[in-house]
Short mmCIF file of C-alpha atoms in Angstrom, two decimals:
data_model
loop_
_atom_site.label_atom_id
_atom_site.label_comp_id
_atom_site.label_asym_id
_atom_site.label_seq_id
_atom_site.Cartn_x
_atom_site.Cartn_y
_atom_site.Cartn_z
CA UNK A 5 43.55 -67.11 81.34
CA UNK A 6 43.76 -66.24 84.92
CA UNK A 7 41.37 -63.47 86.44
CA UNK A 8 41.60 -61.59 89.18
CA UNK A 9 38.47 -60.59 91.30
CA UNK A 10 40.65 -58.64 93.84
CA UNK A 11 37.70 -56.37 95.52
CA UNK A 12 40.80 -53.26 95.61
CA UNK A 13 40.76 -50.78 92.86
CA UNK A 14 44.30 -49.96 91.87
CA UNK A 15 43.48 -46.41 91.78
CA UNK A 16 41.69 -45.90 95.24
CA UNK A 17 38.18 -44.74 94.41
CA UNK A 18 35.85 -43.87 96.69
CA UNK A 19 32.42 -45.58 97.45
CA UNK A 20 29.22 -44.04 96.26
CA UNK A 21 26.18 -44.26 98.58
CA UNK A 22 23.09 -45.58 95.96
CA UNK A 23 20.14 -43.35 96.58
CA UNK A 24 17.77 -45.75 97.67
CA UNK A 25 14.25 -44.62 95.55
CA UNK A 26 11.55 -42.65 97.53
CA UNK A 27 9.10 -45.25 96.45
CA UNK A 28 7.48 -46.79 93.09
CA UNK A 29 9.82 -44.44 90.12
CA UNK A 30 7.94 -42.48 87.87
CA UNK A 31 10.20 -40.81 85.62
CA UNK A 32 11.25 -40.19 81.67
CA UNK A 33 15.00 -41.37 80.94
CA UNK A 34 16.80 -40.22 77.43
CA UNK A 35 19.90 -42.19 77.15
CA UNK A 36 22.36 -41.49 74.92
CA UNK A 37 23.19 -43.01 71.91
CA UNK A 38 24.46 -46.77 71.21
CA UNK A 39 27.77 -47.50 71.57
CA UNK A 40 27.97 -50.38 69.34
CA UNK A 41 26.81 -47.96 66.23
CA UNK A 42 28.66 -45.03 67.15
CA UNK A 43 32.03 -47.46 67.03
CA UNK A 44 31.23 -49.32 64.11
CA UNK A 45 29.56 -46.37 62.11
CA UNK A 46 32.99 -44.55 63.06
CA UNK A 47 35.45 -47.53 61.09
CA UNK A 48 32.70 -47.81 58.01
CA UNK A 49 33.02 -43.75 57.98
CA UNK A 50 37.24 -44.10 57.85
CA UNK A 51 36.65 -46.31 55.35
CA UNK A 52 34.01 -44.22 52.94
CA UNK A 53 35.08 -42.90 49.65
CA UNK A 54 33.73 -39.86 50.80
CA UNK A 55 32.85 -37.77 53.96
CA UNK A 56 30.01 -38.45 56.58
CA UNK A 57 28.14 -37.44 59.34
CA UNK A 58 27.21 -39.19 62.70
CA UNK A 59 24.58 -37.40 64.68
CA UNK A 60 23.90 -37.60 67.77
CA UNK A 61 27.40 -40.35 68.94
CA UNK A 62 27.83 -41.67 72.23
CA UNK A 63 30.36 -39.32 74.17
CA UNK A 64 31.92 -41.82 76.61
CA UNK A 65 35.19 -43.64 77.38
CA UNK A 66 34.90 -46.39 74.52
CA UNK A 67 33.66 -44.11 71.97
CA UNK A 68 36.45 -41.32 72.54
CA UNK A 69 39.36 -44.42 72.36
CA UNK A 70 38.13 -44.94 69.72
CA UNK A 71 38.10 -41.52 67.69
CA UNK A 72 41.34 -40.77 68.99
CA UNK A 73 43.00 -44.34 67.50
CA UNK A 74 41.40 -43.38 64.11
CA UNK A 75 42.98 -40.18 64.74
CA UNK A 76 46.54 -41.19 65.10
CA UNK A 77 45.81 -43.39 61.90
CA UNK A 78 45.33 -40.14 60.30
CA UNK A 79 41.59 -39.98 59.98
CA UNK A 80 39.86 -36.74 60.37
CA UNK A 81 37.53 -36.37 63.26
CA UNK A 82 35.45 -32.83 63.69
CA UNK A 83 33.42 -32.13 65.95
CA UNK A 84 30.08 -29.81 66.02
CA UNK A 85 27.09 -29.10 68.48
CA UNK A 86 24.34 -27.40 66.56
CA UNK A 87 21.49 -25.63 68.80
CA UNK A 88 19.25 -25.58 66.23
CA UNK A 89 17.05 -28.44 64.96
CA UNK A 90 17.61 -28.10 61.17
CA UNK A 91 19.60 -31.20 60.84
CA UNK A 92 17.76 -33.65 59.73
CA UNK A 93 16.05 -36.30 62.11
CA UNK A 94 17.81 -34.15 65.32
CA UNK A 95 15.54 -32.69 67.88
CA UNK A 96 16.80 -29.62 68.76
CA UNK A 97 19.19 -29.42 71.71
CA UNK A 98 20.31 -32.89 70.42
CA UNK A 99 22.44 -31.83 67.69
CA UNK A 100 25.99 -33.10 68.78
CA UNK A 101 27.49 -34.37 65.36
CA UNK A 102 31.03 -35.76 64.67
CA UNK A 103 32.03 -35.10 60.74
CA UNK A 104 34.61 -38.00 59.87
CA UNK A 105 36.91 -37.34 56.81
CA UNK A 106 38.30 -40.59 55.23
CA UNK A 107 41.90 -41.61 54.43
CA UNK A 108 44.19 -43.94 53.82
CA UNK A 109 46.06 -44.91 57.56
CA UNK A 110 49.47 -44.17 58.02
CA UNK A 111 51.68 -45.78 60.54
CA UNK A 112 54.27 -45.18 62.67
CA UNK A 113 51.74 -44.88 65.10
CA UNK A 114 50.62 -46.11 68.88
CA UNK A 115 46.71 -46.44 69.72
CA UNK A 116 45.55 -46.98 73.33
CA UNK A 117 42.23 -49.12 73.54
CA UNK A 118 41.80 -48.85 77.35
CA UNK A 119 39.52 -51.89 77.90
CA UNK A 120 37.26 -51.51 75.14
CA UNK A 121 36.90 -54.64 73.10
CA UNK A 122 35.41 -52.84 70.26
CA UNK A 123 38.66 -50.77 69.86
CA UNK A 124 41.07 -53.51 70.36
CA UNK A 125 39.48 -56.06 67.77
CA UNK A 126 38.07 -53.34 65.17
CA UNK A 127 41.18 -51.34 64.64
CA UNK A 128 43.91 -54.05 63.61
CA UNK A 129 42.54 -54.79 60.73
CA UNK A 130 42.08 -51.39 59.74
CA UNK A 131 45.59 -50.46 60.81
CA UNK A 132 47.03 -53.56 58.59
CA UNK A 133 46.06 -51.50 56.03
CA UNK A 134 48.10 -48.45 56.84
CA UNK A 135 51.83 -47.86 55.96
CA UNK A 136 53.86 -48.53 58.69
CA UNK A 137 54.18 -50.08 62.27
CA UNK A 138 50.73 -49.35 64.37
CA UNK A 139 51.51 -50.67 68.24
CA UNK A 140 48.36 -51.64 70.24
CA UNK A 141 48.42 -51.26 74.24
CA UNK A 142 45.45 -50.83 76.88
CA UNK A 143 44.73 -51.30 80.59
CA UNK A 144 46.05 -53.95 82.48
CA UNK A 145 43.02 -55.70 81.79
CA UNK A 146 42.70 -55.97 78.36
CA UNK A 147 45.93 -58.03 77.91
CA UNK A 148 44.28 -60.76 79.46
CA UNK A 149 41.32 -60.35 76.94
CA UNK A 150 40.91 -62.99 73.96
CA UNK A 151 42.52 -61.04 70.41
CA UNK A 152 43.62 -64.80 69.03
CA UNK A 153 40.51 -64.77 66.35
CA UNK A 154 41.63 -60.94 65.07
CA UNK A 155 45.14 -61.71 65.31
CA UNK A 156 45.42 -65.64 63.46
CA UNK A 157 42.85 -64.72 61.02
CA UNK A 158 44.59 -61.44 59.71
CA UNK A 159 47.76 -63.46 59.27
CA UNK A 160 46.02 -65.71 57.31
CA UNK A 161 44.56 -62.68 55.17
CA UNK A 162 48.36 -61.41 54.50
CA UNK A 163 49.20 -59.43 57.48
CA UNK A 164 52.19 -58.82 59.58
CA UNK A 165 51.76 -58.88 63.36
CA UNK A 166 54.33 -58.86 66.59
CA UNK A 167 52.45 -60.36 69.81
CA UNK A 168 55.38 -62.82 71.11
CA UNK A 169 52.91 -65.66 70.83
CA UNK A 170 50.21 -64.38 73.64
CA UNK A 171 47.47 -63.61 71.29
CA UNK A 172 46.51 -60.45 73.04
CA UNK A 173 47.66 -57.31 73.70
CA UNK A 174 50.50 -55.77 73.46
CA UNK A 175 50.83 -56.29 69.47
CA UNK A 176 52.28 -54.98 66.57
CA UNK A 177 50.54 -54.11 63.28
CA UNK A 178 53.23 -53.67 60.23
CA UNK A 179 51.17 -52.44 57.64
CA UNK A 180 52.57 -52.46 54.08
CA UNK A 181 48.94 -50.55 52.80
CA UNK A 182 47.20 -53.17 51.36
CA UNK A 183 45.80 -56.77 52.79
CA UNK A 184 44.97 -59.51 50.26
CA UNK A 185 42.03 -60.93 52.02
CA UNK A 186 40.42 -63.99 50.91
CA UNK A 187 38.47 -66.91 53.32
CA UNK A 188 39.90 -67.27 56.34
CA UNK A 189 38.53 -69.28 58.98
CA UNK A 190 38.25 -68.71 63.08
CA UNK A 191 36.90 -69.94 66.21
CA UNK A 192 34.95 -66.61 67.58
CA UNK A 193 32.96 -68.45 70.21
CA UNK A 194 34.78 -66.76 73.06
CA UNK A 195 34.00 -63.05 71.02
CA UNK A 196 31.81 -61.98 68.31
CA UNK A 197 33.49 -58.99 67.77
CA UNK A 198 35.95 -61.53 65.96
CA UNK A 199 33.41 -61.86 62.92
CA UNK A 200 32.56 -57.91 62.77
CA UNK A 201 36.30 -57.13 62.96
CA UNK A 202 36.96 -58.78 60.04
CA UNK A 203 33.84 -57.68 58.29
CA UNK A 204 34.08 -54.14 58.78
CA UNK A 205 37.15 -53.75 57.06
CA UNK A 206 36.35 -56.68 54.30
CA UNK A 207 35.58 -54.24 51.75
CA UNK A 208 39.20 -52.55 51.46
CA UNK A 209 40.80 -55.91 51.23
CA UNK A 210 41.68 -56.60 47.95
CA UNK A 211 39.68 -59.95 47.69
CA UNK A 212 37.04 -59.21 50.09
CA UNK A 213 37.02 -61.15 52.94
CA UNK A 214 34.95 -64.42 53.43
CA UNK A 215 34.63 -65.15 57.69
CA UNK A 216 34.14 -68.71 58.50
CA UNK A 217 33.45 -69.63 62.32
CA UNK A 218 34.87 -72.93 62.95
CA UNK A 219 34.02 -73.52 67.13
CA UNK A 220 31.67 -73.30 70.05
CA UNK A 221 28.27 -71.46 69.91
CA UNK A 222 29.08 -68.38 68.62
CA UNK A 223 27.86 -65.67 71.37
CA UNK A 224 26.30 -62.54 70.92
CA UNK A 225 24.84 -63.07 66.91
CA UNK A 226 22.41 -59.48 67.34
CA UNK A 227 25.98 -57.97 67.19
CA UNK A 228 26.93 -59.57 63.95
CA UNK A 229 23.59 -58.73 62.79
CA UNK A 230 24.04 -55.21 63.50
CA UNK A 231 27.37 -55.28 61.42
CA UNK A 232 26.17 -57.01 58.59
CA UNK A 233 22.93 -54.15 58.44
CA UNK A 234 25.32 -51.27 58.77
CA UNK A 235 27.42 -52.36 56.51
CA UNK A 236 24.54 -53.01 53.58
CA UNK A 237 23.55 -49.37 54.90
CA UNK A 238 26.75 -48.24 53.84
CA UNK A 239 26.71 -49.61 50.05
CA UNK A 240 28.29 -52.93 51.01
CA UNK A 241 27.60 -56.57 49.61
CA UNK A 242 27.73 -59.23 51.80
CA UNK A 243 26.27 -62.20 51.99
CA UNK A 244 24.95 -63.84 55.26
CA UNK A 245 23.37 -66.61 57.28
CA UNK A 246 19.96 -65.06 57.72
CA UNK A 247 20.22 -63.68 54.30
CA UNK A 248 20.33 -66.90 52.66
CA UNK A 249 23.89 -67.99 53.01
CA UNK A 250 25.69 -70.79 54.82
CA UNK A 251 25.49 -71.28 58.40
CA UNK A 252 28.66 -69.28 60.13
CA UNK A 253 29.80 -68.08 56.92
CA UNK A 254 29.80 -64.08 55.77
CA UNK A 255 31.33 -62.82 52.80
CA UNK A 256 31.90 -59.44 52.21
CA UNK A 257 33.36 -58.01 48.07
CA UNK A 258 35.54 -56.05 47.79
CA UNK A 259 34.63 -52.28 47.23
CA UNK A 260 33.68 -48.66 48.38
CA UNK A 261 31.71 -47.62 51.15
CA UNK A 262 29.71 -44.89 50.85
CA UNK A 263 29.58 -41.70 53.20
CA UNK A 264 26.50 -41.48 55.36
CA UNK A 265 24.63 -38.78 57.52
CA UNK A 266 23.58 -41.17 60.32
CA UNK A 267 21.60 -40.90 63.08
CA UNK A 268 22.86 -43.12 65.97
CA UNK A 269 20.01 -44.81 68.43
CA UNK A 270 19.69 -44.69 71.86
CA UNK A 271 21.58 -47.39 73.73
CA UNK A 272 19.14 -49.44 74.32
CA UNK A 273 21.30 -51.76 77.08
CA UNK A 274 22.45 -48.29 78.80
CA UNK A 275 18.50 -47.97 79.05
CA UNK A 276 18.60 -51.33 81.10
CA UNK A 277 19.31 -49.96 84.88
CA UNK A 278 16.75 -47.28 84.56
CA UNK A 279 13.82 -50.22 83.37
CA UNK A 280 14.91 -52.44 85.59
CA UNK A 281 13.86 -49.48 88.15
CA UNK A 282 10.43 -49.61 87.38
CA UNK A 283 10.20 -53.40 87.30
CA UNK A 284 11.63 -53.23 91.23
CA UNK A 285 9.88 -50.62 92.39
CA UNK A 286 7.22 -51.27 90.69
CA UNK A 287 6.89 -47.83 88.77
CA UNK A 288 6.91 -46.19 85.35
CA UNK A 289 9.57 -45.25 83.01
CA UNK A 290 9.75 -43.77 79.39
CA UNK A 291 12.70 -44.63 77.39
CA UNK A 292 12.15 -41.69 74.28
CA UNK A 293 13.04 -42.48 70.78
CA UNK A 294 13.31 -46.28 71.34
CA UNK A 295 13.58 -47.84 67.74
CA UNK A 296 10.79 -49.80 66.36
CA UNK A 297 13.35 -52.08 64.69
CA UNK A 298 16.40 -52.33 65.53
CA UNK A 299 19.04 -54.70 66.09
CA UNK A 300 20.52 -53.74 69.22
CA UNK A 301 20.72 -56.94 71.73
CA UNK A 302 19.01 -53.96 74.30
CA UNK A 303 15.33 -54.61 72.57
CA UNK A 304 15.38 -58.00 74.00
CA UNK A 305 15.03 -56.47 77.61
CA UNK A 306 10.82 -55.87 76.46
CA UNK A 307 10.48 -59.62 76.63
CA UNK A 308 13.25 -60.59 79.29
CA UNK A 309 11.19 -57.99 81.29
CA UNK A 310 8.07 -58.78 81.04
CA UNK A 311 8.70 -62.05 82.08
CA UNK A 312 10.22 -61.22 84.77
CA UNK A 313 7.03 -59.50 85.97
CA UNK A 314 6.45 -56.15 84.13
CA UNK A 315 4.52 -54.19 81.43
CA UNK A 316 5.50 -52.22 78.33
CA UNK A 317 4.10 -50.21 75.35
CA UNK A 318 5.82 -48.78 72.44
CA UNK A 319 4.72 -46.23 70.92
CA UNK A 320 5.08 -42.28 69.78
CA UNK A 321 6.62 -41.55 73.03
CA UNK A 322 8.85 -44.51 73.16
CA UNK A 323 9.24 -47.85 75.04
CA UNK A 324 7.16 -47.18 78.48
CA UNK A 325 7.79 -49.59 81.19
CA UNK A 326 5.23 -50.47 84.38
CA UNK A 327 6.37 -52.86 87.04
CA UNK A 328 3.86 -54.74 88.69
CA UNK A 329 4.70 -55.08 91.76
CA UNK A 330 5.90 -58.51 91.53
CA UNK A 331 9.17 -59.36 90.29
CA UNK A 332 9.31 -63.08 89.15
CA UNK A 333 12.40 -65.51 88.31
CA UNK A 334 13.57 -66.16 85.37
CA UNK A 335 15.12 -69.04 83.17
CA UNK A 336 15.94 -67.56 80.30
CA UNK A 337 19.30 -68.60 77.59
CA UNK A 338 21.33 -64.92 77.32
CA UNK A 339 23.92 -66.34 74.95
CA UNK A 340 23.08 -63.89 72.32
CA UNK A 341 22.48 -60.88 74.92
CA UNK A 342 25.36 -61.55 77.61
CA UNK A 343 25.59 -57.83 78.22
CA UNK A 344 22.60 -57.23 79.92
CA UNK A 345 23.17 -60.64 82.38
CA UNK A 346 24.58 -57.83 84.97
CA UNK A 347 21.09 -56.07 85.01
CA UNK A 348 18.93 -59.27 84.74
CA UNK A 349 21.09 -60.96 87.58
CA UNK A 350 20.18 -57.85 89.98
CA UNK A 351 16.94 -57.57 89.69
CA UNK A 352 16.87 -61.75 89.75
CA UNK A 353 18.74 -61.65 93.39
CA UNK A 354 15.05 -59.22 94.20
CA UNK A 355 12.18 -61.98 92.68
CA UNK A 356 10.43 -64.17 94.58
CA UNK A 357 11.46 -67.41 92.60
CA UNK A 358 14.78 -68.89 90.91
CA UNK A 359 16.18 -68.10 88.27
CA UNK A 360 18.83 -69.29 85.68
CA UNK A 361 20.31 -67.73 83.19
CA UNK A 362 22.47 -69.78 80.85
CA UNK A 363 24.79 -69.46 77.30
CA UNK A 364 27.01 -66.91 78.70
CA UNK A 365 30.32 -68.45 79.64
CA UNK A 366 31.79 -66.06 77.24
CA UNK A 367 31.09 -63.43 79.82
CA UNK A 368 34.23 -64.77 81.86
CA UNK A 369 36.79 -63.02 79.26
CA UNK A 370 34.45 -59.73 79.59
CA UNK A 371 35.69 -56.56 81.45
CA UNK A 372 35.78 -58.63 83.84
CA UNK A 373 34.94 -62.17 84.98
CA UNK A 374 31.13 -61.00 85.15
CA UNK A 375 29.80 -64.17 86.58
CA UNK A 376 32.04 -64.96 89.62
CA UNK A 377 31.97 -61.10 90.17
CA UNK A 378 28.19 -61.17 90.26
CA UNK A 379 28.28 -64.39 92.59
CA UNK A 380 30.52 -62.86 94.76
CA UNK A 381 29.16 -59.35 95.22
CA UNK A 382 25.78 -60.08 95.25
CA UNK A 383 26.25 -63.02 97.90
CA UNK A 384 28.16 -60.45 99.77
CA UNK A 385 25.00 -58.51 100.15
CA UNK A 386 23.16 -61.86 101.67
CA UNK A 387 22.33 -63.25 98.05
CA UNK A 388 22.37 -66.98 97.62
CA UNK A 389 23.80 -66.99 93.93
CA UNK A 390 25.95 -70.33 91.90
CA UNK A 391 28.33 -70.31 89.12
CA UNK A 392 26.83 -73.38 86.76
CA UNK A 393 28.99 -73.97 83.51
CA UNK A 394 27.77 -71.52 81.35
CA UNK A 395 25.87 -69.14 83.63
CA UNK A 396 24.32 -68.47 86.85
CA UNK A 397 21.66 -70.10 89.37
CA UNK A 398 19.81 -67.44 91.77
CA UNK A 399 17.81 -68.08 94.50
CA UNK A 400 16.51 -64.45 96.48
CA UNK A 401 17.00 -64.29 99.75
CA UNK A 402 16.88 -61.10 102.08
CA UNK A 403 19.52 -58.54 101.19
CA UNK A 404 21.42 -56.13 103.23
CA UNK A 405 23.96 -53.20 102.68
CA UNK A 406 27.59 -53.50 102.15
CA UNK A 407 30.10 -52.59 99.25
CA UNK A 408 29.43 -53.27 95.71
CA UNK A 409 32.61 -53.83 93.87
CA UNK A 410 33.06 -53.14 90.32
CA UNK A 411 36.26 -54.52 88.81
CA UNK A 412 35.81 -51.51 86.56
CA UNK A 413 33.28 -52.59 85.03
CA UNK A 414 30.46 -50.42 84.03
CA UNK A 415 27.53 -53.22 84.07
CA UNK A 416 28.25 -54.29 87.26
CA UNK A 417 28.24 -50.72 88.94
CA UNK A 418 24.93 -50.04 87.25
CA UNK A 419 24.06 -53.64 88.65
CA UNK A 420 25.17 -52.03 92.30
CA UNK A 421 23.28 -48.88 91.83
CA UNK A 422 20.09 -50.49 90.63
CA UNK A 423 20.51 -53.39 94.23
CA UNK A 424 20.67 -50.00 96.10
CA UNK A 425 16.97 -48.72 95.01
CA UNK A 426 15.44 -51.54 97.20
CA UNK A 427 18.22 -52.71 99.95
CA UNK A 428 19.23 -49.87 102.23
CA UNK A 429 23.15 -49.18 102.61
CA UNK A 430 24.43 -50.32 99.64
CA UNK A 431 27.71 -48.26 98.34
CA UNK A 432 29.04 -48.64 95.17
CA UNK A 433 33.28 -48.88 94.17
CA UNK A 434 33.75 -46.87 91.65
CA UNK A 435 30.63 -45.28 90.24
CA UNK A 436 32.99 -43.63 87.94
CA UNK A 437 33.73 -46.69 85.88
CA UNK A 438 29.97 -46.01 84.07
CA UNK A 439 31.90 -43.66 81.56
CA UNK A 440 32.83 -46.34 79.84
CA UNK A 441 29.76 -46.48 77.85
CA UNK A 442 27.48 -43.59 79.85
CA UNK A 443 29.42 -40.89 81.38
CA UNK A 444 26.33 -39.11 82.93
CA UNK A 445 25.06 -41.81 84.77
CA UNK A 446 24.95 -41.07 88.20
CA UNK A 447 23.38 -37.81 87.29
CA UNK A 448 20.34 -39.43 84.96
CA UNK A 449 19.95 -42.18 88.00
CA UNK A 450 19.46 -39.16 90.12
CA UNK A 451 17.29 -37.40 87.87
CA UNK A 452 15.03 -40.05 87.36
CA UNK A 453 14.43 -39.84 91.23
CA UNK A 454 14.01 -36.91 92.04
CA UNK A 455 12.08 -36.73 88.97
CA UNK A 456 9.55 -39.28 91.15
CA UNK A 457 9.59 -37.56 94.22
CA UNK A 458 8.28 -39.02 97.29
CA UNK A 459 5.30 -41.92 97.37
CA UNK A 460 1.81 -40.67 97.71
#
């Protein structure tokens, strides 16, 4: 696959000065809720006998593709803000809800999945159960993301699909309303989402669905974990590697899911820039309503952190952070946390040792190709940063200003914004690109400094 790291944006955005903090942050952050649960709590709820509740959703690009492809499948989608705080585990003044009414998909339809690799691997499987064609397009971008695992492996399960042999987007779903399911093995070392694609919709197959990974390291396993959770949550069997089963293999039986009223957590990588904040400017910052467990890939940044040089307590208030004032390198494998590599790069370019971070080739199918964008944006600030096989090598050196390019990708504008606390002049393409996943970011990053005000 061929990627292009042109530093133009097609669309001609403009460049967005990053505040540069006043001095050491001090500041309380709520971040909105998960991504990864609001998307996968959204295909269990299309797939409940009954109706349920998610409370408190993410509102951003990925999360909104993907309510309006279950819509066009026919599922029913309300949405509610309550001011009050009688529902139940809402604060009040948090009581967004989205009410999701189950039914079987019909086709003909068309879903766009814009780049979001949760919509583009999670639906097909859902829509090879509906009657009738379902076509699947998205940005330019996402046809050159990897859909072979989702695609072979439903095949194999019964399924009819039209890609012309490219194994990504564009494709065809013909659903005839059922899928016979079965074992089916794949190689999901270039995507995760592979496993919980199949898994999510194992239960309406008419065998169940048994996933077999047959290939590389398998990336990202806190993902799969989450899956497997939410779907026991949701009155599913299945049987796992940490639950006893066979290494790489999940089964899931055959049966119905139940409709929830779920609370979704905070996303706890979204909370990533704004931690990362007080690490390099050696400040505070309180992350409210972080989970105690949870299995979000995000609760990994408390160690990766405090490695790097920080402090942190959780506790009624929620995960507080304390930089130190030093910021030290890092050697650390990310293969089963790639997302946050963005973040962890940044504030590696701002330490005062090395660091390498290693296990996350996979990120070069991402949004974009996260690692040579990182090496090339941050060495265009004055870095001194490698590609190695599967990762990156980072020695600090003094930074300057200059433009941060995005690719439109979210993690590496946050990754721009958060260089721009500490290194005067830095302007970031395409701020806008954050609404992927967290539409209201530039205004919490400016919140949380003027929040801080100026150093005493």
């Amino acid at each position: 696959m061929t990627v292009h790291l042109s530093p133009e944006h097609p669309s001609g955005t403009s460049l967005w000065p990053a505040p540069l903090a006043p001095g050491s942050v001090d500041a309380t952050v709520t971040v909105p809720g998960s991504k990864s649960v609001t998307n996968r709590a959204l295909i269990l709820a299309a797939h409940a006998a009954d109706p349920g509740w998610l409370r408190r959703p993410l509102r951003s690009r990925d999360t909104l593709l993907m309510v309006e492809g279950l819509r066009s499948l026919g599922i029913g989608i309300e949405e509610t803000v309550s001011s009050s705080s009688s529902v139940s585990g809402v604060p009040e003044g948090r009581g967004e809800a989205w009410r999701v009414i189950p039914a079987a998909p019909q086709g003909p339809a068309t879903v766009h999945v814009g780049n979001a690799g949760t919509v583009m691997r999670f639906l097909p499987p859902l829509a090879a159960l509906a009657e009738g064609p379902v076509r699947f397009d998205g940005d330019p971008r996402s046809h050159e993301r990897p859909l072979h695992g989702v695609i072979n492996a439903l095949r194999v399960l019964g399924a009819r699909i039209e890609d012309e042999g490219r194994g990504a987007l564009p494709l065809t779903v013909h659903g005839t309303g059922m899928i016979e399911g079965g074992p089916v093995e794949i190689d999901a070392s270039s995507s995760s989402q592979f496993v919980s694609a199949l898994l999510l919709s194992g239960p309406r197959f008419n065998q169940g669905v048994e996933v077999r990974h047959v290939g590389g390291p398998l990336p990202s396993m806190p993902h799969i974990r989450m899956t497997v959770d939410m779907l026991r949550a949701a009155g599913a069997q299945v049987t796992a590697p940490e639950s006893g089963g066979e290494p790489d293999v999940w089964r899931v039986t055959p049966g119905a899911l139940l409709g929830r009223d779920l609370v979704v957590e905070p996303d706890l990588s979204n909370a990533q820039p704004f931690l990362a904040a007080a690490l390099v400017t050696g400040g505070t910052v309180t992350i409210p309503d972080w989970p105690e467990h949870t299995t979000q890939p995000g609760d990994a940044l408390r160690e990766l952190f405090t490695r790097m040089g920080g402090e942190c307590r959780l506790d009624g208030r929620g995960l507080t952070f304390r930089g130190t004032g030093r910021i030290l390198g890092l050697d650390a494998d990310l293969s089963e946390v790639g997302e946050l590599t963005p973040g962890i790069a940044a504030v590696a370019a701002l330490a005062e040792g090395e660091s390498v971070l290693r296990g996350v080739a996979h990120l070069r199918l991402h949004e974009t190709d996260r690692l040579a964008a990182l090496t090339r944006e941050i060495n265009g600030l004055g870095g001194e940063v490698t590609e190695t096989a599967d990762g990156l090598r980072i020695r600090p050196r003094p930074l300057h200003g200059g433009v941060f390019h995005t690719y439109e990708d979210h993690r590496l504008a946050t990754a721009g914004a958060l260089l721009g606390l500490v290194v005067k002049g830095v302007e970031v393409e395409d701020i806008a690109t954050t609404a992927k996943t967290m539409p209201d970011f530039p205004e919490l990053w400016h919140g949380m400094l003027a929040s801080s005000g100026p150093k005493a």
